[in-house]
PDB file of C-alpha atoms in Angstrom:
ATOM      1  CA  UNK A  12     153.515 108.490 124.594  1.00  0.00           C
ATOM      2  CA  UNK A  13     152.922 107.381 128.064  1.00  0.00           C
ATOM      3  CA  UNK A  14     154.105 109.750 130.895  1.00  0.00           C
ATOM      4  CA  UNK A  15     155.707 107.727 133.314  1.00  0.00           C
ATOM      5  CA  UNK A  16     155.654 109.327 137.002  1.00  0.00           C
ATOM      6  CA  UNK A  17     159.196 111.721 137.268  1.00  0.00           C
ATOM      7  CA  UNK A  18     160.761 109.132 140.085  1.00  0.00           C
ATOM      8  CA  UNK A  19     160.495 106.929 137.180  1.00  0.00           C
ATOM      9  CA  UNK A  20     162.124 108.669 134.759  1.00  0.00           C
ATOM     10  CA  UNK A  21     165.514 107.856 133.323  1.00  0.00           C
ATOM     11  CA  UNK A  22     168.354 109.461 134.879  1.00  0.00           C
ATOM     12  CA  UNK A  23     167.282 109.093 138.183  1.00  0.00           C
ATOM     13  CA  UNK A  24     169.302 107.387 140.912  1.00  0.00           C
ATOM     14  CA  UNK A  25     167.575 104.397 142.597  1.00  0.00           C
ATOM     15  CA  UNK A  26     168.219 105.623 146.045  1.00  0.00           C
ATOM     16  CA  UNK A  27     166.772 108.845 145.002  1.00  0.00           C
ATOM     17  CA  UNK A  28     163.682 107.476 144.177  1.00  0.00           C
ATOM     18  CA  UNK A  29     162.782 106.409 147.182  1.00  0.00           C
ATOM     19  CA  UNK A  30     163.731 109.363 149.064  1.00  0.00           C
ATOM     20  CA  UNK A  31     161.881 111.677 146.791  1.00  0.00           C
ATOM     21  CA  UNK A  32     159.054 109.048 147.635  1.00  0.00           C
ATOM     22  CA  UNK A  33     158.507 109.181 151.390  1.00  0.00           C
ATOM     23  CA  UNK A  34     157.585 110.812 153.613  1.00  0.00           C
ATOM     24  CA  UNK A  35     160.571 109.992 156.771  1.00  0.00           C
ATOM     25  CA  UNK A  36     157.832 108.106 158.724  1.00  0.00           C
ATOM     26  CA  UNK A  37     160.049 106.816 161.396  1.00  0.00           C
ATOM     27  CA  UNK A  38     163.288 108.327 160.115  1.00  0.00           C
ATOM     28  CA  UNK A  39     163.667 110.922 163.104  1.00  0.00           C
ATOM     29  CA  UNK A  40     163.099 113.876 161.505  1.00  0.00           C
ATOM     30  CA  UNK A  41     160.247 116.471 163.680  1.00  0.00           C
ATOM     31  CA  UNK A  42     156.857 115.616 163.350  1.00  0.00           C
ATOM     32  CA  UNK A  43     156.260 118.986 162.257  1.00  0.00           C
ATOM     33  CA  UNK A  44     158.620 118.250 159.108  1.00  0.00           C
ATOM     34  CA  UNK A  45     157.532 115.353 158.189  1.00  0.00           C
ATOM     35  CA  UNK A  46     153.981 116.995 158.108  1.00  0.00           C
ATOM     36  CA  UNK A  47     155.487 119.925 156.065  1.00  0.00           C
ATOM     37  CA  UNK A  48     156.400 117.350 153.071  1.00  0.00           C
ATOM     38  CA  UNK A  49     152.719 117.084 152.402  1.00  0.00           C
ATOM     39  CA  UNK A  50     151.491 120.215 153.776  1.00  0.00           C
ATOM     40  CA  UNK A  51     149.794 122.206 150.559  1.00  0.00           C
ATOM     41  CA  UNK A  52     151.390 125.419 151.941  1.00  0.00           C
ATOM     42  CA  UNK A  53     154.626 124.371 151.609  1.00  0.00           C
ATOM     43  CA  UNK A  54     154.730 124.286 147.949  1.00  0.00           C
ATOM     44  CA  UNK A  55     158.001 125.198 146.763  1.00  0.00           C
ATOM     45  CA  UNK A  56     161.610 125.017 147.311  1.00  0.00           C
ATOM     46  CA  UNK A  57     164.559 127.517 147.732  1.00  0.00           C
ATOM     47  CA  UNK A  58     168.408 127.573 147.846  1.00  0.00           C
ATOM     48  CA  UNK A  59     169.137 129.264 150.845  1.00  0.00           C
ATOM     49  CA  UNK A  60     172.013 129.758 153.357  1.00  0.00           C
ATOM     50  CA  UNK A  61     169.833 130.893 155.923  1.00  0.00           C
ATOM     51  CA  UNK A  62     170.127 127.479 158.020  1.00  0.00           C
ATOM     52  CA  UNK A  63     173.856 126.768 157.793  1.00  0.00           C
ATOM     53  CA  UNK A  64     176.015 129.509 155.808  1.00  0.00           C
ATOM     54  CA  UNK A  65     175.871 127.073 153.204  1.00  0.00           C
ATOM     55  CA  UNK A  66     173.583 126.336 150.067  1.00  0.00           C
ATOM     56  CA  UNK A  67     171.315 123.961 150.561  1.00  0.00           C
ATOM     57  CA  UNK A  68     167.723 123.103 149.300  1.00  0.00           C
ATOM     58  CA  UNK A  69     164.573 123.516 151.388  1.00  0.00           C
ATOM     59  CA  UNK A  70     160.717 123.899 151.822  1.00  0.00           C
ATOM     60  CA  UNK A  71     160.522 127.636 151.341  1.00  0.00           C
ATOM     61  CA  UNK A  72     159.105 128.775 154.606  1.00  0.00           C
ATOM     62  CA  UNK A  73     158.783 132.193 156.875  1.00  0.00           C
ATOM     63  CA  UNK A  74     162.700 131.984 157.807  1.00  0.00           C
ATOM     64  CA  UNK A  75     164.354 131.176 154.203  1.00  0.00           C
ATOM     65  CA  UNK A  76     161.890 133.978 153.031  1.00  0.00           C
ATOM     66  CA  UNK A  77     162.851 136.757 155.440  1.00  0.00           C
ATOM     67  CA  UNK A  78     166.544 135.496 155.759  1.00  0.00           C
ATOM     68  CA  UNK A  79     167.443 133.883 152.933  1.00  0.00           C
ATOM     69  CA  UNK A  80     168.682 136.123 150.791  1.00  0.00           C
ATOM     70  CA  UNK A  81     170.645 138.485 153.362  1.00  0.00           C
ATOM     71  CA  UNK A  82     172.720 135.207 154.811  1.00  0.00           C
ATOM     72  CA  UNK A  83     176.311 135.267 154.327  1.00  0.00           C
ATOM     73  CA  UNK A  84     177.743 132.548 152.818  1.00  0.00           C
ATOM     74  CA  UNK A  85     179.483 131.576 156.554  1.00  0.00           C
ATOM     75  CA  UNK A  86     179.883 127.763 157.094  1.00  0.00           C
ATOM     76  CA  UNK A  87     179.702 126.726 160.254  1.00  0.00           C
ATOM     77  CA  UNK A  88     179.379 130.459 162.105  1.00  0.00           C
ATOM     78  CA  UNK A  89     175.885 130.797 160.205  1.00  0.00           C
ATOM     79  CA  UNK A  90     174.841 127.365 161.323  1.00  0.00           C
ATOM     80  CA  UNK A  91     175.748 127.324 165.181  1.00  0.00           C
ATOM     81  CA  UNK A  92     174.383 130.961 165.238  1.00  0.00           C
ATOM     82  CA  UNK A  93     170.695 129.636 163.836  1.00  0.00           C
ATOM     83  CA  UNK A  94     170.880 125.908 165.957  1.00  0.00           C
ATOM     84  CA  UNK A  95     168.987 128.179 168.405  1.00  0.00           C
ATOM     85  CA  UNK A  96     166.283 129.807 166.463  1.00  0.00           C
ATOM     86  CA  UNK A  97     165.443 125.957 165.105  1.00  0.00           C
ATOM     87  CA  UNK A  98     165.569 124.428 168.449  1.00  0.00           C
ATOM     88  CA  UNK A  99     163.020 127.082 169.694  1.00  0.00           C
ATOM     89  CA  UNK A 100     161.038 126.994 166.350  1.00  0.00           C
ATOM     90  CA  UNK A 101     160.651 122.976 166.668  1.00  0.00           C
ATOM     91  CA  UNK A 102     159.524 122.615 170.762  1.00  0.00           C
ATOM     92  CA  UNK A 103     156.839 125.582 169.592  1.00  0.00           C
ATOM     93  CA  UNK A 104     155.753 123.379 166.727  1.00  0.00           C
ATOM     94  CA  UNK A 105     156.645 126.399 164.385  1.00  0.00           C
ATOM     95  CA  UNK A 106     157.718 124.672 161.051  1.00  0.00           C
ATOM     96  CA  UNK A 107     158.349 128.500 159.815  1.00  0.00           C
ATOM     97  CA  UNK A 108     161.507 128.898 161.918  1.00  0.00           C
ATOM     98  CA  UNK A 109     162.532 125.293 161.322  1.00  0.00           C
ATOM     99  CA  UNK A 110     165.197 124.272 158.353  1.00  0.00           C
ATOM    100  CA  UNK A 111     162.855 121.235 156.370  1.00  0.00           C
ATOM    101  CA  UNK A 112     165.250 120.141 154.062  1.00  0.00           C
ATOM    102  CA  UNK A 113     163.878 118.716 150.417  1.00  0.00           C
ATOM    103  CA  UNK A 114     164.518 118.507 147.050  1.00  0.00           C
ATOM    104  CA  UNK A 115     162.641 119.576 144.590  1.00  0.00           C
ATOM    105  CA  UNK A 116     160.251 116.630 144.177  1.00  0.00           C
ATOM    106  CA  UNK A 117     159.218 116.605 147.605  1.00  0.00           C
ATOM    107  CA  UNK A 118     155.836 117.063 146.206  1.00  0.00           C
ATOM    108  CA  UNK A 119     155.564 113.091 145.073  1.00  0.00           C
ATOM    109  CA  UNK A 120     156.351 112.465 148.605  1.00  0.00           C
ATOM    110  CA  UNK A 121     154.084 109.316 149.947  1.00  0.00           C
ATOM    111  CA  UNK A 122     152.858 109.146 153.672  1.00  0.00           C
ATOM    112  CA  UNK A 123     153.521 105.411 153.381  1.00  0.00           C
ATOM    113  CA  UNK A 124     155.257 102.862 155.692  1.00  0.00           C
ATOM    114  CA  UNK A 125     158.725 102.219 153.372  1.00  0.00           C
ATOM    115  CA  UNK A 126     157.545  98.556 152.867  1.00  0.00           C
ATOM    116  CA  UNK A 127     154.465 100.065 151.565  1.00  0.00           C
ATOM    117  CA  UNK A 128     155.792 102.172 149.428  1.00  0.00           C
ATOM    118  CA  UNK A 129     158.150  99.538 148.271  1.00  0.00           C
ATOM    119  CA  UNK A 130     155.462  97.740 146.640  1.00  0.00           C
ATOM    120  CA  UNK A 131     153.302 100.279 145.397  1.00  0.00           C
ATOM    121  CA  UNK A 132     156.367 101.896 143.610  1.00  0.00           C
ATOM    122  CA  UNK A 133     157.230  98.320 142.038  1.00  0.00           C
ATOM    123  CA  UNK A 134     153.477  98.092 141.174  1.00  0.00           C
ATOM    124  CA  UNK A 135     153.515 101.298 138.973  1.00  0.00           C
ATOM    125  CA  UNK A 136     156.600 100.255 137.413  1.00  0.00           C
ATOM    126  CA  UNK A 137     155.587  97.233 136.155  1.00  0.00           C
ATOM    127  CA  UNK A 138     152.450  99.178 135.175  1.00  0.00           C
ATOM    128  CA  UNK A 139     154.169 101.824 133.030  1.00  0.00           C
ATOM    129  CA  UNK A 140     156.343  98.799 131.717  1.00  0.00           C
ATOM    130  CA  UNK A 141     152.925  96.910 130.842  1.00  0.00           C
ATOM    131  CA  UNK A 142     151.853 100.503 128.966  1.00  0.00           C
ATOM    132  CA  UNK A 143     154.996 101.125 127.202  1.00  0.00           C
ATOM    133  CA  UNK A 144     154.781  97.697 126.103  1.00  0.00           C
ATOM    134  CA  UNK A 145     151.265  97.889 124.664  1.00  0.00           C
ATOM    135  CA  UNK A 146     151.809 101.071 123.008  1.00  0.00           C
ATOM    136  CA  UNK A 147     155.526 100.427 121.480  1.00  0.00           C
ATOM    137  CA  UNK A 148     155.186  98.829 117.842  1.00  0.00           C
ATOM    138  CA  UNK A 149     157.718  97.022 116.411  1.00  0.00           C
ATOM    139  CA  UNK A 150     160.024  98.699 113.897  1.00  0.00           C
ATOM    140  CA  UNK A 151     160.165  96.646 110.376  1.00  0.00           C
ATOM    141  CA  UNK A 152     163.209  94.664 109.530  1.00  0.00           C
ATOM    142  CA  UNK A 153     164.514  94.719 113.742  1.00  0.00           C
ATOM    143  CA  UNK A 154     164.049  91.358 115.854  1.00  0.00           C
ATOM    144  CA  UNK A 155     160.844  90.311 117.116  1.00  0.00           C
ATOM    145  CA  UNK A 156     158.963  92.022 114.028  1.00  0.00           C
ATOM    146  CA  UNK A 157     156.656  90.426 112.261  1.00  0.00           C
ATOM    147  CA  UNK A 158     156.950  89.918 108.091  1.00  0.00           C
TER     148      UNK A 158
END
């Protein structure tokens, strides 16, 4: 069976695939999160209320690992209490003290223009389809089988 890459796996939303996809070149998010995306240190993801009293998934960083787990769960006191802590972490550069919001495929994530990754992502589908094509045989007795 051919693997196909997990933004192309059923059950995924459309607009989810491309957000999983890219990097947010030109979407206003800090330089220094955008870099984090791809940065091989920032490997995993947490659930934390660190940021904003409130669960939410991130890049599991310096902050959601010393404060994550001690946060109360208190939307928006949590949040205006931390905007300063983030502001200072992003004009130092600091991506440790700064929320970087992901999901959990951040990891796919493609430091492409979106046009770009437009048509590479509609390349590999029509790839996989080409594969899955070539390597599905047709079931006896069902249309387009041979006798």
């Amino acid at each position: 069976m051919v693997r196909s890459p997990p933004y192309w796996r059923p059950g995924r939303a459309s607009r989810n695939r491309a957000r999983r996809s890219c990097v947010p070149r030109g979407s206003g998010a800090h330089p220094r999160h955008q870099a984090a995306l791809v940065d091989p240190r920032f490997s995993g993801t947490s659930v934390t209320l660190a940021f904003s009293g409130r669960p939410a998934r991130g890049l599991t960083n310096r902050f959601t690992r010393e404060d994550g787990n001690t946060a109360p769960s208190a939307y928006p006191q949590v949040h205006h209490l931390s905007v300063p802590i983030r502001r200072a972490a992003a004009a130092a550069g600091d991506p440790d003290g700064m929320a970087l919001w992901a999901g959990q495929g951040h990891r796919f994530a493609r430091d492409l223009p979106a046009r770009r990754l437009v048509e590479v992502l509609a390349a590999e589908a029509a790839e996989a389809a080409a594969l899955r094509a070539g390597r599905l045989r047709p079931v006896p007795g069902q249309p387009g089988a041979s006798r």
